Amino acid sequence: MTETIASHTVRSPVTPPVLGGLGLFTVLLGAALPLIDFFIVNVALPTIGHDLAASEAVLELVVAGYGVAYAVLLVLGGRLGDMFGRRRLFLGGMAAFGLTSLACGLAPSAWTLVAARVAQGAASAAMLPQVLATIQSATRGPRRAKAMGLYGATAGLSMVAGQILGGVLVAADIAGTGWRAVFLVNVPVVLLAMVLAARAVPETRSQHPEPVDGPGTVLLAVALVSLLAPLTEGRAAGWPLWTWLSLALFPIATAAFYLVERRTEARGRTPLVPPSLFSNLPLRRGLVMVLPFSIGFSGFMFVIAVALQQGVDLGPVRAGLVLAPMAVSFFVVSLLGPRLVTRWGTRVVTAGGLVQALGVTVLALTVRGSWPDLGGLALWPGVIIAGAGQALQLPILFRVILSEVPPSRAGAGSGVMITAQQSALALGVATLGTLFLTLAPNMGMRDALVTTLLVQLAGVVLTTALSLRLPRTIS
């Protein structure tokens, strides 16, 4: 099969569509934007709060509104791509992402910004599932392994780079835009990506598309909102009655969702999340690992941003640049992943967990011994080691999860995986962030940060143990 740089829709049943080099770059750019925007606001929140006179609870909604809308609609976005064409949904989602980013950047009030962020999360949910589904459907063999490795590297790098970029843009105050630049910067990038996608991304879709599963969509939304909304807003709101009622609703909604999906599949129709998908061993065990990994990742990123700005009095640029070595370490080591997996299989993930555990331990010891002198090189050894360990886990886990998902279920498989990851990212901010902010007034910033890092270390130990249950090889 001949590779081309710009591939268009190939309708022949003999020759499948091909995702060329420029097309892969374009979809990876589309994958980076939503993840960057999840983290880019972390270092901008103090400035946003001051400029818009926003309370802490409203500022948390700026983060949580995006994350919840994103997580709730991801599986639906994957299904719509299967039905109507993944390039079409990618382009539509990209256009909506650009418009909602513009709305965020021009928001005149805090509540307007919250509404725009919710809409931006919905746009991301339409765009992102098409990336993995396109890779699954338009690549084969070693090219798919390479593409999946690059996707994992892009995902991890974007989460770190978002925080760094946020600090730089806020401090640069481009044309007096201040914090608004963290959203406005998306607009020219989106325009470029749409031009490239129209030229270089092939159209793919399921050969047997199914209609949208209305009951399943509603129940999944209820389940995720009932969990994520109270956990992200509860502490700032003082844990009112609605938060406890919402948490009580979560297991009921989850059970109802499972029963409805099982009944739908038993009747020969395709539910939003087919329960039979979880009979896929690599998918099931990989998802179990992604949850604690992502909780720890996002929780650390949020907590370190708060600690460095409020506890050590670093500006947004210096707070962001502390993590720059982590981004470099992650990117370099992730490029070695495919070669290491070829030789050692998924035991590379186990090695990565051990390396990350060492990095988090070094960070905890550094914080305890050097506080508050953390603005220079003090944290770099820990973040470099931790970044290398993360790079040996996340890209490979993505490959494991989707390794045996057939192209006809690419949208559902990628939607489930990204929903799990995104929900865990939101949970990380909610759980580790809440732990840190609750402990800080009584223990002080230093001890609260050390305690939070030790909790994250426990999560790393858990993922390392779970990695021993992964299939040794990736098909």
Tab-separated table of C-alpha atoms in Angstrom:
chain	number	residue	atom	x	y	z
A	1	MET	CA	0.000	0.000	0.000
A	2	THR	CA	1.509	3.302	-1.077
A	3	GLU	CA	1.816	6.090	1.504
A	4	THR	CA	0.732	9.560	0.481
A	5	ILE	CA	1.174	12.853	2.239
A	6	ALA	CA	-2.323	14.113	1.508
A	7	SER	CA	-4.888	11.344	1.524
A	8	HIS	CA	-8.500	11.783	0.525
A	9	THR	CA	-11.469	9.522	0.988
A	10	VAL	CA	-10.955	6.149	-0.686
A	11	ARG	CA	-14.241	4.434	-1.304
A	12	SER	CA	-12.964	1.229	-2.835
A	13	PRO	CA	-13.644	-1.744	-0.583
A	14	VAL	CA	-10.285	-3.193	-1.621
A	15	THR	CA	-8.075	-0.224	-0.745
A	16	PRO	CA	-8.737	1.229	2.713
A	17	PRO	CA	-8.201	4.936	3.452
A	18	VAL	CA	-4.648	5.910	4.347
A	19	LEU	CA	-3.631	8.485	6.947
A	20	GLY	CA	-0.439	10.070	5.617
A	21	GLY	CA	2.194	12.056	7.456
A	22	LEU	CA	0.501	15.445	7.132
A	23	GLY	CA	-2.853	13.934	8.077
A	24	LEU	CA	-1.345	12.365	11.212
A	25	PHE	CA	0.207	15.694	12.191
A	26	THR	CA	-3.182	17.367	11.752
A	27	VAL	CA	-5.172	14.941	13.881
A	28	LEU	CA	-2.478	15.017	16.571
A	29	LEU	CA	-2.755	18.803	16.589
A	30	GLY	CA	-6.496	18.324	17.100
A	31	ALA	CA	-5.757	15.947	19.981
A	32	ALA	CA	-3.395	18.424	21.633
A	33	LEU	CA	-5.740	21.419	21.742
A	34	PRO	CA	-8.424	20.033	24.115
A	35	LEU	CA	-5.822	18.662	26.536
A	36	ILE	CA	-3.811	21.888	26.505
A	37	ASP	CA	-6.973	23.826	27.288
A	38	PHE	CA	-7.797	21.596	30.255
A	39	PHE	CA	-4.517	22.574	31.929
A	40	ILE	CA	-3.774	26.008	30.471
A	41	VAL	CA	-6.089	27.781	32.920
A	42	ASN	CA	-4.424	26.408	36.076
A	43	VAL	CA	-1.841	29.195	36.291
A	44	ALA	CA	-4.259	31.798	34.878
A	45	LEU	CA	-6.966	31.349	37.551
A	46	PRO	CA	-5.622	33.948	40.023
A	47	THR	CA	-5.521	36.582	37.260
A	48	ILE	CA	-8.993	35.611	36.012
A	49	GLY	CA	-10.375	35.839	39.544
A	50	HIS	CA	-8.921	39.313	40.055
A	51	ASP	CA	-9.990	40.645	36.649
A	52	LEU	CA	-13.551	39.288	36.718
A	53	ALA	CA	-14.108	39.512	40.487
A	54	ALA	CA	-14.857	35.781	40.550
A	55	SER	CA	-15.236	33.768	43.744
A	56	GLU	CA	-13.290	30.556	44.320
A	57	ALA	CA	-16.394	28.466	43.579
A	58	VAL	CA	-16.914	30.197	40.224
A	59	LEU	CA	-13.228	29.808	39.342
A	60	GLU	CA	-13.509	26.073	40.001
A	61	LEU	CA	-16.430	26.020	37.574
A	62	VAL	CA	-14.150	27.510	34.903
A	63	VAL	CA	-12.121	24.292	35.197
A	64	ALA	CA	-14.904	21.861	36.099
A	65	GLY	CA	-17.456	23.112	33.549
A	66	TYR	CA	-15.063	22.350	30.721
A	67	GLY	CA	-14.003	18.996	32.144
A	68	VAL	CA	-17.501	17.727	32.909
A	69	ALA	CA	-18.991	18.703	29.521
A	70	TYR	CA	-15.971	17.174	27.825
A	71	ALA	CA	-16.202	13.877	29.721
A	72	VAL	CA	-19.984	13.540	29.439
A	73	LEU	CA	-20.141	13.944	25.646
A	74	LEU	CA	-17.019	12.074	24.508
A	75	VAL	CA	-18.662	8.702	23.865
A	76	LEU	CA	-21.500	10.401	21.988
A	77	GLY	CA	-18.909	12.245	19.903
A	78	GLY	CA	-17.310	8.948	18.964
A	79	ARG	CA	-20.667	7.448	17.973
A	80	LEU	CA	-21.561	10.459	15.820
A	81	GLY	CA	-18.223	10.135	14.033
A	82	ASP	CA	-18.980	6.480	13.294
A	83	MET	CA	-22.336	7.530	11.821
A	84	PHE	CA	-21.655	10.728	9.892
A	85	GLY	CA	-17.949	10.488	9.123
A	86	ARG	CA	-14.984	11.130	11.377
A	87	ARG	CA	-13.391	13.858	9.273
A	88	ARG	CA	-16.724	15.679	9.125
A	89	LEU	CA	-17.097	15.575	12.921
A	90	PHE	CA	-13.433	16.495	13.356
A	91	LEU	CA	-13.879	19.598	11.188
A	92	GLY	CA	-17.168	20.530	12.851
A	93	GLY	CA	-15.746	20.070	16.331
A	94	MET	CA	-12.631	22.028	15.400
A	95	ALA	CA	-14.710	24.950	14.102
A	96	ALA	CA	-16.837	24.935	17.262
A	97	PHE	CA	-13.688	24.785	19.396
A	98	GLY	CA	-12.328	27.876	17.675
A	99	LEU	CA	-15.580	29.814	18.133
A	100	THR	CA	-15.950	28.858	21.789
A	101	SER	CA	-12.293	29.711	22.441
A	102	LEU	CA	-13.012	33.152	20.998
A	103	ALA	CA	-16.050	33.427	23.278
A	104	CYS	CA	-13.877	32.508	26.301
A	105	GLY	CA	-11.286	35.109	25.345
A	106	LEU	CA	-13.917	37.841	24.985
A	107	ALA	CA	-16.015	36.875	28.029
A	108	PRO	CA	-17.155	40.048	29.859
A	109	SER	CA	-17.994	38.312	33.144
A	110	ALA	CA	-17.136	35.221	35.173
A	111	TRP	CA	-20.419	33.465	34.478
A	112	THR	CA	-20.122	34.180	30.750
A	113	LEU	CA	-16.682	32.567	30.868
A	114	VAL	CA	-18.113	29.503	32.646
A	115	ALA	CA	-20.804	29.121	29.963
A	116	ALA	CA	-18.242	29.497	27.184
A	117	ARG	CA	-16.005	26.911	28.839
A	118	VAL	CA	-18.877	24.407	28.999
A	119	ALA	CA	-19.489	24.947	25.283
A	120	GLN	CA	-15.757	24.592	24.618
A	121	GLY	CA	-15.764	21.248	26.430
A	122	ALA	CA	-18.667	20.061	24.265
A	123	ALA	CA	-16.756	21.089	21.121
A	124	SER	CA	-13.709	19.162	22.323
A	125	ALA	CA	-15.884	16.082	22.827
A	126	ALA	CA	-16.963	16.229	19.177
A	127	MET	CA	-13.391	16.608	17.924
A	128	LEU	CA	-11.133	14.410	20.035
A	129	PRO	CA	-12.710	10.921	19.618
A	130	GLN	CA	-12.270	11.236	15.848
A	131	VAL	CA	-8.492	11.321	16.278
A	132	LEU	CA	-8.056	7.827	17.674
A	133	ALA	CA	-10.888	6.426	15.539
A	134	THR	CA	-9.203	7.779	12.394
A	135	ILE	CA	-5.840	6.332	13.441
A	136	GLN	CA	-7.480	2.953	14.123
A	137	SER	CA	-9.300	2.945	10.772
A	138	ALA	CA	-6.679	4.459	8.462
A	139	THR	CA	-3.387	2.929	9.653
A	140	ARG	CA	-2.113	-0.637	9.793
A	141	GLY	CA	0.677	-2.635	11.424
A	142	PRO	CA	3.867	-0.764	12.351
A	143	ARG	CA	2.411	2.552	11.141
A	144	ARG	CA	-0.464	2.183	13.592
A	145	ALA	CA	1.939	1.367	16.424
A	146	LYS	CA	3.989	4.461	15.588
A	147	ALA	CA	0.867	6.634	15.308
A	148	MET	CA	-0.464	5.397	18.647
A	149	GLY	CA	2.909	6.038	20.259
A	150	LEU	CA	2.888	9.592	18.910
A	151	TYR	CA	-0.682	10.061	20.142
A	152	GLY	CA	0.317	9.036	23.648
A	153	ALA	CA	3.371	11.298	23.513
A	154	THR	CA	1.200	14.179	22.304
A	155	ALA	CA	-1.336	13.621	25.080
A	156	GLY	CA	1.250	13.610	27.857
A	157	LEU	CA	3.253	16.500	26.428
A	158	SER	CA	0.091	18.590	25.930
A	159	MET	CA	-0.908	18.259	29.562
A	160	VAL	CA	2.452	19.604	30.747
A	161	ALA	CA	2.877	22.139	27.944
A	162	GLY	CA	-0.572	23.595	28.620
A	163	GLN	CA	0.463	24.684	32.092
A	164	ILE	CA	3.753	26.133	30.853
A	165	LEU	CA	2.077	27.941	27.950
A	166	GLY	CA	-0.574	29.373	30.275
A	167	GLY	CA	2.054	30.985	32.470
A	168	VAL	CA	3.969	32.445	29.529
A	169	LEU	CA	0.868	33.903	27.860
A	170	VAL	CA	-0.499	35.470	31.053
A	171	ALA	CA	2.830	37.117	31.840
A	172	ALA	CA	3.413	38.242	28.235
A	173	ASP	CA	0.134	40.212	28.331
A	174	ILE	CA	0.037	40.319	24.521
A	175	ALA	CA	-1.605	43.564	23.383
A	176	GLY	CA	-3.007	43.973	26.865
A	177	THR	CA	-5.021	40.747	26.655
A	178	GLY	CA	-3.657	39.260	29.891
A	179	TRP	CA	-5.332	35.941	30.736
A	180	ARG	CA	-7.548	36.178	27.636
A	181	ALA	CA	-4.584	35.187	25.459
A	182	VAL	CA	-4.719	31.609	26.809
A	183	PHE	CA	-7.982	31.197	24.889
A	184	LEU	CA	-7.470	33.564	21.940
A	185	VAL	CA	-4.280	31.747	20.927
A	186	ASN	CA	-6.467	28.813	19.843
A	187	VAL	CA	-8.158	30.744	17.033
A	188	PRO	CA	-5.280	30.938	14.505
A	189	VAL	CA	-4.236	27.376	15.358
A	190	VAL	CA	-7.774	26.131	14.642
A	191	LEU	CA	-7.872	27.934	11.282
A	192	LEU	CA	-4.599	26.282	10.245
A	193	ALA	CA	-5.751	22.862	11.448
A	194	MET	CA	-9.031	23.085	9.519
A	195	VAL	CA	-7.214	23.884	6.263
A	196	LEU	CA	-4.857	20.945	6.801
A	197	ALA	CA	-7.672	18.559	7.806
A	198	ALA	CA	-9.682	19.355	4.679
A	199	ARG	CA	-6.648	18.451	2.569
A	200	ALA	CA	-4.919	15.630	4.404
A	201	VAL	CA	-7.304	13.685	6.665
A	202	PRO	CA	-9.213	10.823	4.985
A	203	GLU	CA	-12.895	10.320	5.653
A	204	THR	CA	-13.713	7.152	7.578
A	205	ARG	CA	-16.879	5.858	9.195
A	206	SER	CA	-18.371	2.654	10.487
A	207	GLN	CA	-19.563	0.263	7.778
A	208	HIS	CA	-22.677	-0.418	9.855
A	209	PRO	CA	-23.545	2.811	11.676
A	210	GLU	CA	-26.155	2.648	14.392
A	211	PRO	CA	-28.553	5.384	15.529
A	212	VAL	CA	-27.752	7.352	18.668
A	213	ASP	CA	-28.620	5.524	21.878
A	214	GLY	CA	-30.783	8.180	23.548
A	215	PRO	CA	-31.445	6.470	26.906
A	216	GLY	CA	-27.819	5.391	27.225
A	217	THR	CA	-26.552	8.881	26.423
A	218	VAL	CA	-28.809	10.479	29.048
A	219	LEU	CA	-27.948	7.937	31.753
A	220	LEU	CA	-24.205	8.191	31.118
A	221	ALA	CA	-24.475	11.969	31.354
A	222	VAL	CA	-26.407	11.727	34.625
A	223	ALA	CA	-23.880	9.268	36.084
A	224	LEU	CA	-20.822	11.354	35.216
A	225	VAL	CA	-22.348	14.688	36.253
A	226	SER	CA	-23.593	13.240	39.546
A	227	LEU	CA	-20.010	12.192	40.363
A	228	LEU	CA	-17.894	14.987	38.921
A	229	ALA	CA	-20.030	18.030	39.765
A	230	PRO	CA	-20.138	17.559	43.565
A	231	LEU	CA	-16.501	16.496	43.795
A	232	THR	CA	-15.278	19.532	41.867
A	233	GLU	CA	-17.608	22.078	43.496
A	234	GLY	CA	-18.242	20.563	46.944
A	235	ARG	CA	-15.321	22.010	48.905
A	236	ALA	CA	-15.647	25.557	47.553
A	237	ALA	CA	-19.434	25.502	48.071
A	238	GLY	CA	-19.150	24.177	51.651
A	239	TRP	CA	-20.549	20.700	50.862
A	240	PRO	CA	-24.266	21.643	50.765
A	241	LEU	CA	-27.017	19.009	50.693
A	242	TRP	CA	-27.143	18.818	46.901
A	243	THR	CA	-23.554	17.527	46.749
A	244	TRP	CA	-24.378	14.541	48.989
A	245	LEU	CA	-27.613	13.798	47.125
A	246	SER	CA	-25.717	13.922	43.854
A	247	LEU	CA	-23.050	11.504	45.084
A	248	ALA	CA	-25.806	9.154	46.291
A	249	LEU	CA	-27.324	9.273	42.815
A	250	PHE	CA	-24.074	8.192	41.123
A	251	PRO	CA	-24.212	4.403	41.849
A	252	ILE	CA	-27.926	4.318	40.989
A	253	ALA	CA	-27.399	6.058	37.651
A	254	THR	CA	-24.377	3.870	36.877
A	255	ALA	CA	-26.329	0.655	37.550
A	256	ALA	CA	-29.248	1.900	35.451
A	257	PHE	CA	-26.855	2.766	32.604
A	258	TYR	CA	-25.327	-0.704	32.653
A	259	LEU	CA	-28.710	-2.465	32.673
A	260	VAL	CA	-30.057	-0.346	29.812
A	261	GLU	CA	-26.913	-0.902	27.724
A	262	ARG	CA	-26.958	-4.659	28.355
A	263	ARG	CA	-30.634	-4.888	27.388
A	264	THR	CA	-30.062	-2.831	24.231
A	265	GLU	CA	-27.206	-5.073	23.129
A	266	ALA	CA	-29.208	-8.233	23.934
A	267	ARG	CA	-31.903	-7.012	21.533
A	268	GLY	CA	-29.392	-6.888	18.693
A	269	ARG	CA	-28.927	-3.119	18.679
A	270	THR	CA	-25.714	-1.216	19.364
A	271	PRO	CA	-25.741	0.682	22.675
A	272	LEU	CA	-23.671	3.793	23.337
A	273	VAL	CA	-21.145	1.695	25.289
A	274	PRO	CA	-21.509	-1.973	24.322
A	275	PRO	CA	-20.986	-4.105	27.472
A	276	SER	CA	-19.402	-6.770	25.260
A	277	LEU	CA	-16.604	-4.289	24.552
A	278	PHE	CA	-15.347	-4.949	28.079
A	279	SER	CA	-14.856	-8.643	27.330
A	280	ASN	CA	-11.776	-7.355	25.493
A	281	LEU	CA	-9.047	-8.153	28.035
A	282	PRO	CA	-6.447	-5.552	26.941
A	283	LEU	CA	-9.095	-2.816	26.912
A	284	ARG	CA	-10.456	-3.735	30.330
A	285	ARG	CA	-7.113	-4.002	32.096
A	286	GLY	CA	-5.682	-0.954	30.379
A	287	LEU	CA	-8.645	1.181	31.427
A	288	VAL	CA	-8.221	0.091	35.049
A	289	MET	CA	-4.664	1.456	34.906
A	290	VAL	CA	-5.508	4.700	33.112
A	291	LEU	CA	-7.834	5.791	35.939
A	292	PRO	CA	-5.322	6.059	38.834
A	293	PHE	CA	-2.579	7.237	36.454
A	294	SER	CA	-4.660	10.165	35.169
A	295	ILE	CA	-5.978	11.071	38.627
A	296	GLY	CA	-2.402	11.398	39.865
A	297	PHE	CA	-1.223	13.281	36.776
A	298	SER	CA	-3.886	16.014	36.801
A	299	GLY	CA	-3.947	16.274	40.582
A	300	PHE	CA	-0.198	16.897	40.657
A	301	MET	CA	-0.388	19.525	37.901
A	302	PHE	CA	-3.117	21.458	39.715
A	303	VAL	CA	-1.558	21.236	43.153
A	304	ILE	CA	1.948	22.224	42.037
A	305	ALA	CA	0.543	25.291	40.236
A	306	VAL	CA	-1.252	26.444	43.388
A	307	ALA	CA	1.660	25.647	45.725
A	308	LEU	CA	4.268	27.443	43.630
A	309	GLN	CA	2.150	30.568	43.120
A	310	GLN	CA	0.478	30.900	46.512
A	311	GLY	CA	2.998	29.131	48.751
A	312	VAL	CA	6.306	30.124	47.161
A	313	ASP	CA	5.073	33.372	45.542
A	314	LEU	CA	6.341	32.519	42.067
A	315	GLY	CA	4.864	34.344	39.098
A	316	PRO	CA	2.918	32.395	36.449
A	317	VAL	CA	5.923	32.112	34.108
A	318	ARG	CA	8.306	30.728	36.724
A	319	ALA	CA	5.602	28.421	38.090
A	320	GLY	CA	5.031	27.051	34.604
A	321	LEU	CA	8.696	26.769	33.675
A	322	VAL	CA	9.434	24.637	36.732
A	323	LEU	CA	7.673	21.873	34.776
A	324	ALA	CA	9.514	22.469	31.489
A	325	PRO	CA	12.058	19.682	32.147
A	326	MET	CA	9.162	17.268	32.707
A	327	ALA	CA	7.808	18.092	29.249
A	328	VAL	CA	11.207	17.550	27.625
A	329	SER	CA	11.799	14.321	29.541
A	330	PHE	CA	8.349	12.985	28.656
A	331	PHE	CA	8.734	13.758	24.958
A	332	VAL	CA	12.230	12.286	24.574
A	333	VAL	CA	11.511	9.081	26.469
A	334	SER	CA	8.126	8.538	24.795
A	335	LEU	CA	9.860	8.389	21.415
A	336	LEU	CA	11.787	5.361	22.676
A	337	GLY	CA	8.613	3.572	23.757
A	338	PRO	CA	7.753	1.645	20.560
A	339	ARG	CA	11.276	0.237	20.302
A	340	LEU	CA	11.310	-0.781	23.954
A	341	VAL	CA	7.893	-2.448	23.674
A	342	THR	CA	9.066	-4.464	20.676
A	343	ARG	CA	11.827	-5.943	22.804
A	344	TRP	CA	10.344	-6.083	26.306
A	345	GLY	CA	6.576	-5.996	25.785
A	346	THR	CA	4.327	-4.376	28.379
A	347	ARG	CA	6.873	-4.866	31.138
A	348	VAL	CA	8.047	-1.452	29.959
A	349	VAL	CA	4.921	-0.086	31.672
A	350	THR	CA	5.976	-1.718	34.939
A	351	ALA	CA	9.457	-0.203	34.612
A	352	GLY	CA	7.844	3.156	33.939
A	353	GLY	CA	5.808	2.898	37.131
A	354	LEU	CA	8.946	2.216	39.162
A	355	VAL	CA	10.727	5.176	37.587
A	356	GLN	CA	7.762	7.459	38.235
A	357	ALA	CA	7.590	6.282	41.856
A	358	LEU	CA	11.247	7.243	42.268
A	359	GLY	CA	10.547	10.668	40.753
A	360	VAL	CA	7.594	11.390	43.047
A	361	THR	CA	9.653	10.273	46.061
A	362	VAL	CA	12.457	12.658	45.069
A	363	LEU	CA	9.894	15.469	44.686
A	364	ALA	CA	8.422	14.839	48.146
A	365	LEU	CA	11.890	14.810	49.759
A	366	THR	CA	12.873	17.971	47.863
A	367	VAL	CA	9.754	19.843	48.948
A	368	ARG	CA	10.251	18.805	52.566
A	369	GLY	CA	13.942	19.721	52.632
A	370	SER	CA	14.109	22.819	50.403
A	371	TRP	CA	10.818	24.662	51.011
A	372	PRO	CA	10.293	27.482	50.149
A	373	ASP	CA	13.356	27.680	47.850
A	374	LEU	CA	11.730	25.836	44.953
A	375	GLY	CA	11.897	28.459	42.224
A	376	GLY	CA	15.206	27.413	40.670
A	377	LEU	CA	16.617	23.979	39.882
A	378	ALA	CA	15.470	22.276	43.089
A	379	LEU	CA	12.470	20.454	41.607
A	380	TRP	CA	14.074	19.581	38.288
A	381	PRO	CA	15.572	16.163	39.232
A	382	GLY	CA	12.216	14.956	40.543
A	383	VAL	CA	10.134	16.211	37.607
A	384	ILE	CA	12.633	14.853	35.051
A	385	ILE	CA	12.528	11.371	36.592
A	386	ALA	CA	8.741	11.439	37.010
A	387	GLY	CA	8.251	12.625	33.422
A	388	ALA	CA	10.399	9.790	32.089
A	389	GLY	CA	8.382	7.253	34.079
A	390	GLN	CA	5.070	8.660	32.834
A	391	ALA	CA	6.322	8.510	29.245
A	392	LEU	CA	6.932	4.768	29.609
A	393	GLN	CA	3.315	4.263	30.693
A	394	LEU	CA	0.721	6.511	29.051
A	395	PRO	CA	1.512	6.057	25.316
A	396	ILE	CA	1.846	2.297	25.765
A	397	LEU	CA	-1.408	2.046	27.734
A	398	PHE	CA	-3.257	3.743	24.881
A	399	ARG	CA	-1.865	1.140	22.494
A	400	VAL	CA	-2.828	-1.707	24.819
A	401	ILE	CA	-6.413	-0.493	25.281
A	402	LEU	CA	-7.168	-0.192	21.558
A	403	SER	CA	-4.949	-3.029	20.330
A	404	GLU	CA	-7.804	-5.512	19.804
A	405	VAL	CA	-10.686	-3.117	19.107
A	406	PRO	CA	-11.933	-3.751	15.530
A	407	PRO	CA	-12.157	-0.751	13.131
A	408	SER	CA	-15.971	-1.026	13.139
A	409	ARG	CA	-15.916	-0.188	16.858
A	410	ALA	CA	-13.105	2.347	16.689
A	411	GLY	CA	-15.390	5.246	17.612
A	412	ALA	CA	-16.900	3.462	20.613
A	413	GLY	CA	-13.524	2.150	21.797
A	414	SER	CA	-11.753	5.493	21.551
A	415	GLY	CA	-14.736	7.278	23.118
A	416	VAL	CA	-14.719	4.929	26.120
A	417	MET	CA	-10.971	5.270	26.579
A	418	ILE	CA	-10.912	9.061	26.372
A	419	THR	CA	-13.986	9.329	28.612
A	420	ALA	CA	-12.212	7.252	31.253
A	421	GLN	CA	-9.087	9.381	30.941
A	422	GLN	CA	-10.943	12.703	30.958
A	423	SER	CA	-13.154	11.718	33.901
A	424	ALA	CA	-10.027	10.695	35.799
A	425	LEU	CA	-8.324	14.002	34.973
A	426	ALA	CA	-11.318	15.850	36.415
A	427	LEU	CA	-11.314	13.536	39.449
A	428	GLY	CA	-7.623	14.224	40.010
A	429	VAL	CA	-8.224	17.961	40.332
A	430	ALA	CA	-11.272	17.290	42.520
A	431	THR	CA	-9.699	14.737	44.863
A	432	LEU	CA	-6.002	15.607	45.183
A	433	GLY	CA	-6.780	19.299	44.740
A	434	THR	CA	-9.419	19.189	47.470
A	435	LEU	CA	-7.077	17.229	49.764
A	436	PHE	CA	-4.305	19.790	49.333
A	437	LEU	CA	-6.541	22.851	49.765
A	438	THR	CA	-8.197	21.297	52.826
A	439	LEU	CA	-4.893	20.447	54.540
A	440	ALA	CA	-3.027	23.663	53.696
A	441	PRO	CA	-4.732	26.014	56.226
A	442	ASN	CA	-3.903	23.721	59.170
A	443	MET	CA	-0.687	21.997	58.084
A	444	GLY	CA	0.858	24.735	55.986
A	445	MET	CA	1.590	24.617	52.260
A	446	ARG	CA	4.771	22.555	52.599
A	447	ASP	CA	3.338	19.680	54.607
A	448	ALA	CA	0.091	19.715	52.627
A	449	LEU	CA	2.079	19.384	49.391
A	450	VAL	CA	4.250	16.587	50.806
A	451	THR	CA	1.141	14.705	51.988
A	452	THR	CA	-0.508	15.087	48.604
A	453	LEU	CA	2.620	13.814	46.862
A	454	LEU	CA	2.644	10.760	49.136
A	455	VAL	CA	-0.987	10.051	48.233
A	456	GLN	CA	-0.026	10.326	44.571
A	457	LEU	CA	2.874	7.941	45.250
A	458	ALA	CA	0.374	5.383	46.575
A	459	GLY	CA	-1.509	5.689	43.286
A	460	VAL	CA	1.716	5.129	41.334
A	461	VAL	CA	2.409	1.973	43.350
A	462	LEU	CA	-1.118	0.776	42.515
A	463	THR	CA	-0.677	1.317	38.761
A	464	THR	CA	2.690	-0.429	38.868
A	465	ALA	CA	1.131	-3.465	40.510
A	466	LEU	CA	-1.765	-3.467	38.027
A	467	SER	CA	0.676	-3.354	35.102
A	468	LEU	CA	1.746	-6.916	35.925
A	469	ARG	CA	-1.719	-8.063	34.763
A	470	LEU	CA	-1.404	-6.560	31.290
A	471	PRO	CA	-0.935	-8.924	28.319
A	472	ARG	CA	2.809	-9.327	27.762
A	473	THR	CA	2.610	-8.430	24.068
A	474	ILE	CA	0.569	-5.904	22.057
A	475	SER	CA	-1.056	-7.157	18.874
